[in-house]
Coordinates of C-alpha atoms in Angstrom, one line a residue:
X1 CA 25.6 -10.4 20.3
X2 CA 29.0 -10.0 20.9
X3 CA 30.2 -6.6 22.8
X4 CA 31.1 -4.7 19.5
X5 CA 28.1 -2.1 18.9
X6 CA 26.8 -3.5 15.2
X7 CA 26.2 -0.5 12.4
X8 CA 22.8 -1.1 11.1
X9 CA 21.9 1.1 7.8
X10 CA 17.8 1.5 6.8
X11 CA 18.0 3.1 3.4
X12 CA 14.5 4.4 2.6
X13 CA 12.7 6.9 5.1
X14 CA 9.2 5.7 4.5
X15 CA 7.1 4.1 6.6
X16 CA 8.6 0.5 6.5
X17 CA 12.2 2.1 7.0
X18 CA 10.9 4.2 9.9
X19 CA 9.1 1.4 11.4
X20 CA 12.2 -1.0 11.2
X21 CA 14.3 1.7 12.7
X22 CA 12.1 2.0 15.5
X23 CA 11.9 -1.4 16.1
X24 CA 15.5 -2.1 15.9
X25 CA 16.0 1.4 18.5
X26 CA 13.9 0.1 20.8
X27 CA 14.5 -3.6 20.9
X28 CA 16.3 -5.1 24.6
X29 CA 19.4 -5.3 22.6
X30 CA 19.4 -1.5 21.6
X31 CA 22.8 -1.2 23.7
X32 CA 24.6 -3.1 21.2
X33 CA 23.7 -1.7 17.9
X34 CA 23.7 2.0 15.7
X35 CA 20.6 2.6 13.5
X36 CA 20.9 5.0 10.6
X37 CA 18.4 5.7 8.6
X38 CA 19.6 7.5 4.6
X39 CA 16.9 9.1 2.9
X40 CA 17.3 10.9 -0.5
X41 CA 14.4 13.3 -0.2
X42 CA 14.4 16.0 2.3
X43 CA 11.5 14.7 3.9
X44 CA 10.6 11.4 5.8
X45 CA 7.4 9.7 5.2
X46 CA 7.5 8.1 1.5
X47 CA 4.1 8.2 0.5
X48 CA 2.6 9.8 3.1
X49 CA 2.3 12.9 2.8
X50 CA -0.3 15.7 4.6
X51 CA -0.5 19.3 4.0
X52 CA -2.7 21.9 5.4
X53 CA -4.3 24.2 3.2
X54 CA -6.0 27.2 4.8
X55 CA -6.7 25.1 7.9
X56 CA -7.4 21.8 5.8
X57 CA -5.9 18.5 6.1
X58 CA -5.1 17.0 2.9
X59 CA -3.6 14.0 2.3
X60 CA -2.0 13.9 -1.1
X61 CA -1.0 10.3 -0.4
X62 CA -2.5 7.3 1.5
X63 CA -6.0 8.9 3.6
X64 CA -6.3 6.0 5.6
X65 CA -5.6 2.4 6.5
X66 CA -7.7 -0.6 7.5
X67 CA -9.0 -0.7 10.9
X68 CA -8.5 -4.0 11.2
X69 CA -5.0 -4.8 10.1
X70 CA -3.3 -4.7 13.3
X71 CA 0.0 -2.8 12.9
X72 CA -0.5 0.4 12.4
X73 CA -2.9 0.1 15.8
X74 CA 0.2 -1.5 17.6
X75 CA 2.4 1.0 16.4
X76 CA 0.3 4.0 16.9
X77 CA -0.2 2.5 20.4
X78 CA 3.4 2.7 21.1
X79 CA 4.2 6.1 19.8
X80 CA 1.1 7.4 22.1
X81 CA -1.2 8.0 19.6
X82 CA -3.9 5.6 20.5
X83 CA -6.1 8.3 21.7
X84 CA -6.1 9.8 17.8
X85 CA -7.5 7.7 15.5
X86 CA -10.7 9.5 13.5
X87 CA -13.3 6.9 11.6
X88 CA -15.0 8.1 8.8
X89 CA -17.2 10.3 9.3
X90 CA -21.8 9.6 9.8
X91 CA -22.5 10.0 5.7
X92 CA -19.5 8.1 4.5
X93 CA -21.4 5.1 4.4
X94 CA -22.0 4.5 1.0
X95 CA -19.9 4.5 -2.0
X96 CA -20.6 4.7 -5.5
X97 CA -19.5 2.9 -8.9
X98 CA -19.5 4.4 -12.3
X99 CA -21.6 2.6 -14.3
X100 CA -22.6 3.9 -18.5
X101 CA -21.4 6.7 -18.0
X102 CA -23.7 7.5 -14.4
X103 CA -23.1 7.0 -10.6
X104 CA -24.8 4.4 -9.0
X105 CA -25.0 3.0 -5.6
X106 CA -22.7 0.2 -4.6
X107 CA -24.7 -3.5 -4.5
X108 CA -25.7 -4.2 -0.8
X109 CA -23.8 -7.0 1.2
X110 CA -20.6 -6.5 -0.5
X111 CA -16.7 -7.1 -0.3
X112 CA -14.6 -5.8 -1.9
X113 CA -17.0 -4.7 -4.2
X114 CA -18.3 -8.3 -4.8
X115 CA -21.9 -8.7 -3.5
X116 CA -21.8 -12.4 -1.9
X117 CA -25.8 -12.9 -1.6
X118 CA -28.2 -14.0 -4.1
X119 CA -30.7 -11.2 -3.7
X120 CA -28.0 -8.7 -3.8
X121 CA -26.8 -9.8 -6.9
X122 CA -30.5 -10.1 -8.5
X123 CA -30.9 -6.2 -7.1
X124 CA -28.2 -4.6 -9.1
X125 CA -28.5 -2.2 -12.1
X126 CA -24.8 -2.8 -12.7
X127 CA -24.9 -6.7 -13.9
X128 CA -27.6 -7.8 -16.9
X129 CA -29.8 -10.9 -16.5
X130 CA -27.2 -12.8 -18.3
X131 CA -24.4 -11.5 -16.0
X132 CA -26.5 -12.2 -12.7
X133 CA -27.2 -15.2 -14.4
X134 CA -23.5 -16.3 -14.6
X135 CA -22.3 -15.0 -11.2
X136 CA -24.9 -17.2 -9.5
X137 CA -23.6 -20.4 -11.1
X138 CA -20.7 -20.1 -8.2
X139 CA -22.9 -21.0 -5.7
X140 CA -23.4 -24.7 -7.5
X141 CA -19.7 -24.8 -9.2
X142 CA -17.3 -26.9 -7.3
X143 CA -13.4 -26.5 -6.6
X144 CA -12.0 -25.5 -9.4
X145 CA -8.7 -24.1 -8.3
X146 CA -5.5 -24.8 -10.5
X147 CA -2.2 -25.6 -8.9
X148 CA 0.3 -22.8 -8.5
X149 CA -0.9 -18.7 -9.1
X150 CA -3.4 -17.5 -11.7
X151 CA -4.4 -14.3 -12.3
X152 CA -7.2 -12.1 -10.3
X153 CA -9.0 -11.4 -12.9
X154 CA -9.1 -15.0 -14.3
X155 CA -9.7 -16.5 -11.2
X156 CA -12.9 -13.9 -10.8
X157 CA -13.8 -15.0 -14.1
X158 CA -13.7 -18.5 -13.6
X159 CA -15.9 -18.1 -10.7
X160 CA -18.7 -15.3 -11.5
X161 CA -17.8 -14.4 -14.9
X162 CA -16.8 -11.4 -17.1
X163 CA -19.4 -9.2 -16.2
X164 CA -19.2 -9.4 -12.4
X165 CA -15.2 -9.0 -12.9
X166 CA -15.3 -6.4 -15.1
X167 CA -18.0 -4.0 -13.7
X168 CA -17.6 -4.7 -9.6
X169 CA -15.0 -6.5 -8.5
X170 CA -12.1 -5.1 -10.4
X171 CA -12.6 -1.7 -10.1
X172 CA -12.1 -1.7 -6.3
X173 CA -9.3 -5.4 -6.1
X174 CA -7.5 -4.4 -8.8
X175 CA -7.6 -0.4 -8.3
X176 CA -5.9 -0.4 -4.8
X177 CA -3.0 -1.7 -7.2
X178 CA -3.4 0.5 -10.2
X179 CA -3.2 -2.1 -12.0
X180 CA -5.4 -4.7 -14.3
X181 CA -6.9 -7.9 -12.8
X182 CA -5.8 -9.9 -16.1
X183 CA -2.0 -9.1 -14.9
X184 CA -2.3 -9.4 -10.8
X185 CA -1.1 -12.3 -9.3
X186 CA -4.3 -13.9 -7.0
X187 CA -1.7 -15.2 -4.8
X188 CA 0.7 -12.2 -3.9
X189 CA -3.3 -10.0 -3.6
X190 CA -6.1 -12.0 -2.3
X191 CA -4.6 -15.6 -1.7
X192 CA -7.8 -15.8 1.4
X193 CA -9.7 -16.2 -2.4
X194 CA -8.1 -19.5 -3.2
X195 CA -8.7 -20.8 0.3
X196 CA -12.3 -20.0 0.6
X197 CA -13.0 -21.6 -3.2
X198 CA -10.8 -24.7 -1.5
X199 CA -12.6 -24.9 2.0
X200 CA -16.1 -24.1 0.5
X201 CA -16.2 -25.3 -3.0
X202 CA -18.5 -22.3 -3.8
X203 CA -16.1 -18.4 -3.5
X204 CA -19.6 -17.1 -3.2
X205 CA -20.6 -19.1 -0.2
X206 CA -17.5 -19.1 1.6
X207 CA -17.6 -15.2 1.0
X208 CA -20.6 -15.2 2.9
X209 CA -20.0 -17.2 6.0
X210 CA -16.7 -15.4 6.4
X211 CA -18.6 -12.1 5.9
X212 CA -21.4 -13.4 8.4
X213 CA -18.9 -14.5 11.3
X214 CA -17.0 -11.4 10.4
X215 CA -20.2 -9.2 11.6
X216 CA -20.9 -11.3 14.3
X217 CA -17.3 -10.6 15.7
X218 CA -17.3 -6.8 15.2
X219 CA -20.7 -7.1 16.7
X220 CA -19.3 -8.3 20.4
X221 CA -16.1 -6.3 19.9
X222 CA -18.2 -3.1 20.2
X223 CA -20.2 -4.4 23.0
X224 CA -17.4 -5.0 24.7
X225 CA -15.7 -2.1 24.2
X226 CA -17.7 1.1 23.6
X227 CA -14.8 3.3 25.0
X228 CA -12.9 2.5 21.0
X229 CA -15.7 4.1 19.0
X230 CA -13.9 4.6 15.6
X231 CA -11.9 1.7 15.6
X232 CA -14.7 -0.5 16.2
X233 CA -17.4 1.1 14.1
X234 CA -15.4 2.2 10.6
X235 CA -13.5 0.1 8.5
X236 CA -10.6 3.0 7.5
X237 CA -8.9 4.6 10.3
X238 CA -6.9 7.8 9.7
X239 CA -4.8 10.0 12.6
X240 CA -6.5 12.9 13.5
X241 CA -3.9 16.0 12.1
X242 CA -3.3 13.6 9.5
X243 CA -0.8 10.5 8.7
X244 CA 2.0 12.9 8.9
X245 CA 1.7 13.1 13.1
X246 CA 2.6 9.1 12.5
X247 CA 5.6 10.0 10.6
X248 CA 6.8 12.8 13.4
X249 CA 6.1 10.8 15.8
X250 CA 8.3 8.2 14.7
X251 CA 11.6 10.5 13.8
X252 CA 11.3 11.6 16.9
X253 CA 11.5 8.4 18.7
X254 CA 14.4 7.5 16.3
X255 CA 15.9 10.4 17.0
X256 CA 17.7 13.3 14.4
X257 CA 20.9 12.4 14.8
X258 CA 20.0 8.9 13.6
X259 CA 18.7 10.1 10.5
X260 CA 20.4 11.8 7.3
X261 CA 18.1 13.2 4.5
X262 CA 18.9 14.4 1.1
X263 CA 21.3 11.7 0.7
X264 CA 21.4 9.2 -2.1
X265 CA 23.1 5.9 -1.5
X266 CA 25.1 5.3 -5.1
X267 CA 26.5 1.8 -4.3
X268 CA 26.9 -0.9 -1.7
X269 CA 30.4 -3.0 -1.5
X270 CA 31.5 -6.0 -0.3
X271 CA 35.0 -7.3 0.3
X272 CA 35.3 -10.4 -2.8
X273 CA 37.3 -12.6 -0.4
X274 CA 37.1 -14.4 2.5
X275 CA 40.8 -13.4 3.7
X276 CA 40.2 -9.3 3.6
X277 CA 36.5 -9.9 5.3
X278 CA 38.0 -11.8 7.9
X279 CA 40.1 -9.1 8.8
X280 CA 37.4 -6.3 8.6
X281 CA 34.9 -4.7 11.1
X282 CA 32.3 -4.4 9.1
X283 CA 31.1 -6.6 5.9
X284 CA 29.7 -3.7 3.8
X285 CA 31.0 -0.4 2.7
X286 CA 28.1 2.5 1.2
X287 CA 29.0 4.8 -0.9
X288 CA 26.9 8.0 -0.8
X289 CA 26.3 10.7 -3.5
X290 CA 27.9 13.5 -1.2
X291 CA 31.5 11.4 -1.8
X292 CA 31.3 10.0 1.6
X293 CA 31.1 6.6 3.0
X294 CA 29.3 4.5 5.8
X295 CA 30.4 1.2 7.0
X296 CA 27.7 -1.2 8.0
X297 CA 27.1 -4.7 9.7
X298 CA 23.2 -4.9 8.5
X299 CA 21.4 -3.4 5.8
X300 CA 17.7 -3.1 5.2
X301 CA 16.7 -1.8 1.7
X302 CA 13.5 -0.1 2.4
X303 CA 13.0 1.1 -1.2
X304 CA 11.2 0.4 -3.8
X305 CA 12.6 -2.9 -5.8
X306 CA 13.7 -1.0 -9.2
X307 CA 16.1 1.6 -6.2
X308 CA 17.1 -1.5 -5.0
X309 CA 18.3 -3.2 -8.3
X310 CA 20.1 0.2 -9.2
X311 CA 22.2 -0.2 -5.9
X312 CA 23.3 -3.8 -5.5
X313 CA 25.7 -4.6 -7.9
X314 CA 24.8 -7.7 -9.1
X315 CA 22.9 -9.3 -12.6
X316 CA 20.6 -12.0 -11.4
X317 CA 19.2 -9.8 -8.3
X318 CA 19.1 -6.6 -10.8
X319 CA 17.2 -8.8 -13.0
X320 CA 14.9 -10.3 -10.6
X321 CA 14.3 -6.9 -9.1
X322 CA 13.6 -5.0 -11.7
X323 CA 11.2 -7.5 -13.1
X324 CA 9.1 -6.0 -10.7
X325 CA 7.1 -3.5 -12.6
X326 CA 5.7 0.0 -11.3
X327 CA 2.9 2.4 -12.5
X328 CA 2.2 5.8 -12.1
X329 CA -0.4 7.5 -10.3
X330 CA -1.2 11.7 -9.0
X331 CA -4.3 12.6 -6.9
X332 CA -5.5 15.9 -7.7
X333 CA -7.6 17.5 -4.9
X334 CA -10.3 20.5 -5.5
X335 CA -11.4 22.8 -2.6
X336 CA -14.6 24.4 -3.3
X337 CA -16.5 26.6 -1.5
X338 CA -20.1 25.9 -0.2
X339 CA -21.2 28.9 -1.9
X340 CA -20.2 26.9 -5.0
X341 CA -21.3 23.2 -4.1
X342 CA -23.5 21.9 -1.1
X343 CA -21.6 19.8 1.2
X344 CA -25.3 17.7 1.3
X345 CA -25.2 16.8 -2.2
X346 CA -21.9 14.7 -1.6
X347 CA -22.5 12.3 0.7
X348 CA -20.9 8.7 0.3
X349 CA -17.6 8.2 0.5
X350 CA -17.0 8.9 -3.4
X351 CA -16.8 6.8 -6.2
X352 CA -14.9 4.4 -8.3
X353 CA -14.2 4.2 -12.3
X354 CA -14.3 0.8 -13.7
X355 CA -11.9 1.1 -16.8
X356 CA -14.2 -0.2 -18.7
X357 CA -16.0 3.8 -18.7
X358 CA -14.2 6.5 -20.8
X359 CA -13.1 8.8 -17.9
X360 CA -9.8 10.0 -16.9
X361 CA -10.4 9.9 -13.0
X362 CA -10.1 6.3 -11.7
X363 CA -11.7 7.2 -8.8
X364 CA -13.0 10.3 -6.5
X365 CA -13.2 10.8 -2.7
X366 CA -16.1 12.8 -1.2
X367 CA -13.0 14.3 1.5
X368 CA -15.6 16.3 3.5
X369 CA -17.7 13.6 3.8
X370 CA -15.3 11.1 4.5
X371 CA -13.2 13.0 6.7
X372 CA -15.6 15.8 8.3
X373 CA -13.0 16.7 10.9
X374 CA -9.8 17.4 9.2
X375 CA -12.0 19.7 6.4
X376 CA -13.3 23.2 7.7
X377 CA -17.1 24.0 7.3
X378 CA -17.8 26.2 4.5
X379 CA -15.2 24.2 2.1
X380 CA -15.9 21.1 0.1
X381 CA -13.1 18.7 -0.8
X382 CA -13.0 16.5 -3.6
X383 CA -9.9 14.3 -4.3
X384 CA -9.3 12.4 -7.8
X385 CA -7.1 10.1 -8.8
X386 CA -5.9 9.4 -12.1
X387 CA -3.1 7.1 -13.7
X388 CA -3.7 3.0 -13.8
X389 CA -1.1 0.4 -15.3
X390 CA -0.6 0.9 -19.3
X391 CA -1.8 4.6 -18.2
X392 CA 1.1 6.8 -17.2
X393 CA 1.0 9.4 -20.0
X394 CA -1.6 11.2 -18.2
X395 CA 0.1 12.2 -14.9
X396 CA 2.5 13.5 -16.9
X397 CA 0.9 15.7 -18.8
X398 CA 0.6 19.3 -17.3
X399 CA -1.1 21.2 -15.5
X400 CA -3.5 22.8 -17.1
X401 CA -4.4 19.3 -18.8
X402 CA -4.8 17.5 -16.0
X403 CA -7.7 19.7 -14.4
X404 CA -8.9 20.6 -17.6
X405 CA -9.7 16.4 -17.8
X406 CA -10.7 16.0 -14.0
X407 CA -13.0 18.6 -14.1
X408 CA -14.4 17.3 -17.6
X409 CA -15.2 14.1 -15.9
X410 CA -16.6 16.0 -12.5
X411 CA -19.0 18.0 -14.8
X412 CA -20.2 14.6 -16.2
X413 CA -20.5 12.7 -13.4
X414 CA -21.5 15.2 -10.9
X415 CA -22.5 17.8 -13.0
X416 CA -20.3 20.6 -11.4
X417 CA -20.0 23.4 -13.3
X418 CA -18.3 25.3 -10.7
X419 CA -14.0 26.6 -10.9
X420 CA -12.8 25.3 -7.7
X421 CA -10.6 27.7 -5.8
X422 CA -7.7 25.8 -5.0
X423 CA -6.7 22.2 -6.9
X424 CA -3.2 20.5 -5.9
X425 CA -2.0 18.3 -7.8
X426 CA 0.6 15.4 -6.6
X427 CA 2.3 13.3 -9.2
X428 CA 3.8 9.5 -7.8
X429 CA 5.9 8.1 -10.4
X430 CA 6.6 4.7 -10.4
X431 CA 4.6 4.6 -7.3
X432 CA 2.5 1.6 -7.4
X433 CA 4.4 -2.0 -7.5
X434 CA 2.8 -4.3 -9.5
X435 CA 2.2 -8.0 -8.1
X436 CA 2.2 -10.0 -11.7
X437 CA 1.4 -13.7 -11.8
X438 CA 4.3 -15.5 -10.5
X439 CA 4.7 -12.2 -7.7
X440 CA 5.7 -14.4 -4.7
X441 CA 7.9 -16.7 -6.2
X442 CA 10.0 -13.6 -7.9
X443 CA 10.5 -12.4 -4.0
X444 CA 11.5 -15.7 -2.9
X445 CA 14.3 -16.2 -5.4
X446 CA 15.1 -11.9 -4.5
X447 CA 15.7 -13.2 -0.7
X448 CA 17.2 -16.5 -1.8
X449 CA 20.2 -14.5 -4.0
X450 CA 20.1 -12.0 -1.1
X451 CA 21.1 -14.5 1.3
X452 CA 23.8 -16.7 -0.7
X453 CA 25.6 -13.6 -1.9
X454 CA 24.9 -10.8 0.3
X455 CA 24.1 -12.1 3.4
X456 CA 23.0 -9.6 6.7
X457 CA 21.1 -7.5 3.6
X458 CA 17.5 -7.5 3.9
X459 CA 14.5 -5.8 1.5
X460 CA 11.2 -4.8 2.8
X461 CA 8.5 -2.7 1.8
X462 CA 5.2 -2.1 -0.9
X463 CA 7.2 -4.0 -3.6
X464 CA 7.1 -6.7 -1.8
X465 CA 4.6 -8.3 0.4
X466 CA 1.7 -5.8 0.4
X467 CA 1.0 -2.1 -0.4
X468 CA -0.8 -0.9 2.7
X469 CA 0.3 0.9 5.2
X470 CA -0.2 -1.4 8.0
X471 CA 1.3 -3.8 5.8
X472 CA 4.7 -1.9 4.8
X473 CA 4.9 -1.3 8.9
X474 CA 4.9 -5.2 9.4
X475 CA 7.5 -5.6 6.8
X476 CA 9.6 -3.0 8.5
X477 CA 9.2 -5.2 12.1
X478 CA 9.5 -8.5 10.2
X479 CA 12.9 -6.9 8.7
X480 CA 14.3 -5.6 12.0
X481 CA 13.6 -9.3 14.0
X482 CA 15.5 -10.9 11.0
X483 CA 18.1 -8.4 11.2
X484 CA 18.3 -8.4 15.2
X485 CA 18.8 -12.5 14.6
X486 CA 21.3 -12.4 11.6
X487 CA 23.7 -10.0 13.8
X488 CA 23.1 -12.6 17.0
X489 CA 24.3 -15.5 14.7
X490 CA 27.8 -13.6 13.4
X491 CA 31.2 -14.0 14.7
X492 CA 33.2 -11.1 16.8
X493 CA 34.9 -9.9 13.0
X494 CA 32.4 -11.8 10.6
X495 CA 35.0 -14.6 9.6
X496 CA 33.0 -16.5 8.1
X497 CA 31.6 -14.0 5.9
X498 CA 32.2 -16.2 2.1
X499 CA 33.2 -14.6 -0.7
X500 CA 29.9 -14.2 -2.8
X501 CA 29.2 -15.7 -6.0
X502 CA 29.4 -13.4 -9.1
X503 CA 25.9 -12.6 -11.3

């Protein structure tokens, strides 16, 4: 980099923004640049999102992340919180499906909610003969896999049929997106799908050897180090005070004065010719909705894709972007008493709703089960969650209707007759992205029209290239390397910034 210190702007205070903030902040080269991070809520986080009712941790957002996605343990590791990760907690063990209208225990030997060995398969309730029937043919079916994306729930079908998609495996694959298997790209979800059918011929048997060397690893990782209890023993992770301490933690390493909440960005400019951008400092100009202005030499768009298409100015990226769809989704969280419900009778980690069965709650976390430490004894926590794709009128409705449902579907399922004490209810709109057929190539042509017409403008986040946690983090690091190496290529003034093509 040249001596000039470069203006980078994150827009979006979630945790990809805060993550690419940090990165940039505390790169080698942190001498020569500014990082400010503009956030339109008053609060920094995104999604996450932890209160503490009467002494309770309750996340109304994300609970958790997967122990073995390595990012948020990096990242956690540098902020000094390495010595605060909580597993789920000794009865968490099992989950549940809804299944005509009753809870019953997932199938042993699953993932993902697929079980991958023939007597696990032959052992469920939840498949008829015909459907265990069907699901076994995998193992003797050869490659089958087309060229180019297919949907989820076609390529499930294709390979253990209707039944097995419809009653196991979509309930869990498709509900981390909200969304329906029939519409979710394979590719831009579960491409490790596609190559397993490729390398194994059978999905079923490459499930299972991957699943078997899996166990074998996780066996010598804990042998070898017994001093990591929870991360080596529970698939989800969560932060012990809650995922909020991650979000703290990371403003303060940023810094306040880096930072600049309640502010909404209303429009990015650009100068349209090469002569005037030759002469400027900076390439880009944001306007804000207080009537002020920020120059910038980098921008990262850490928002979701529909924000995005509202602030750039351009057709074919508007277009491209907002043919990203989003759904809707609220958690609504009951706190019982154990005068009113015994903690015992809620073991498991909870249960999911196929959409297949006529309730409103997609799915249900046992909380005190699953998280024992952040939940006082002598209350018992039960969060819901309701909306799915082609499903937003319900977390709309009000309040009164939305427990009114919940607790219609609790007393069916669970057969709790019981008013809880305290229920909070969280709405997300337009929450969830989407990842249609076609998901990854949308997002190559979004960076491809970044590039040619806005270059040293970056996207990142859940719209993009995964909706987890640890994934939104990576995005944010990915984002603040390419930024960190776009800067590194420019010229003193930016000369040879070209005037960008119209839309």
């Amino acid at each position: 980099m040249n001596n000039r210190t470069k203006h980078i702007i994150v827009i979006g205070g979630g945790i990809t923004g805060l993550s690419a903030a940090y990165t940039l902040l505390h790169t080698k080269k942190k001498e020569s640049i500014k990082v400010t991070i503009i956030e339109r809520e008053h609060r920094l986080g995104g999604k996450i999102n932890t209160a503490n009712v009467t002494g309770n941790v309750i996340e109304r957002g994300p609970d958790s992340f997967l122990a073995h996605k390595d990012a948020m343990i990096h990242l956690c590791e540098k902020l000094g919180l390495a010595d605060r990760f909580a597993g789920t907690g000794p009865t968490a063990n099992k989950a549940f499906l809804v299944s005509n209208q009753a809870l019953t225990p997932f199938p042993r030997d699953t993932f993902m909610g697929i079980p991958y060995h023939k007597e696990a398969i032959e052992a469920t309730n939840v498949l008829s003969e015909q459907g265990k029937s069907r699901a076994l043919e995998d193992f003797f079916t050869p490659n089958e896999a087309p060229e180019g994306d297919e949907s989820l729930g076609h390529f499930l079908s294709r390979r253990l049929g209707t039944e097995m998609m419809e009653r196991l495996a979509e309930p869990i694959l498709a509900g981390i997106y909200a969304g329906h298997a029939a519409q979710l790209s394979l590719l831009a979800t579960y491409p490790e799908f596609r190559d397993l059918e490729r390398k194994y011929g059978s999905f079923l048997q490459g499930l299972q050897t991957l699943m078997t060397s899996s166990k074998r690893t996780a066996k010598t990782s804990i042998d070898a180090d017994l001093s990591s209890n929870a991360r080596s023993t529970s698939v989800f992770l969560t932060i012990q005070n809650g995922l909020q301490t991650i979000v703290k933690a990371l403003a303060e390493a940023i810094g306040k004065d880096n930072i600049h909440l309640g502010t909404r960005v209303r429009q990015i400019v650009t100068p349209e010719d090469t002569e005037l951008s030759a002469t400027r400092i900076h390439p880009y100009t944001i306007y804000l909705s207080d009537n002020s202005s920020v120059e910038a030499d980098a921008i990262l768009l850490a928002t979701p894709a529909f924000a995005a298409a509202q602030i750039l100015q351009d057709h074919d990226l508007q277009m491209e972007l907002a043919g990203i769809p989003y759904t809707s989704v609220a958690t609504v969280t009951l706190l019982f008493s154990s005068d009113q419900l015994d903690v015992k009778q809620y073991e498991g980690s909870g249960f999911i709703v196929p959409s297949t069965e006529p309730y409103t709650i997609t799915a249900c976390t046992f909380v005190s089960a699953k998280w024992p430490q952040n939940i006082h004894h002598g209350t018992v926590v039960l969060r819901c969650f309701i909306g799915r794709a082609g499903q937003d009128k319900i977390v709309l409705a009000n309040d009164d209707e939305i427990i009114a449902r919940v607790r219609e579907d609790l007393k069916s399922l669970l057969h709790i007759e019981a008013k809880p004490g305290r229920v909070l209810i969280k709405r997300w709109p337009h929450a969830m992205p989407q990842y249609q057929v076609g998901h990854l190539d949308r997002v190559a042509r979004i960076r491809q029209l970044l590039a040619l017409r806005f270059p040293g403008i970056f996207v990142a986040g859940a719209g993009y290239e995964g909706v987890g946690l640890p994934d939104c983090i990576n995005q944010g690091e990915q984002a603040a390397t390419q930024i960190l190496d776009y800067l590194q290529a420019q010229s003193p003034h930016y000369a040879l910034v070209t005037k960008r093509s119209k839309g």
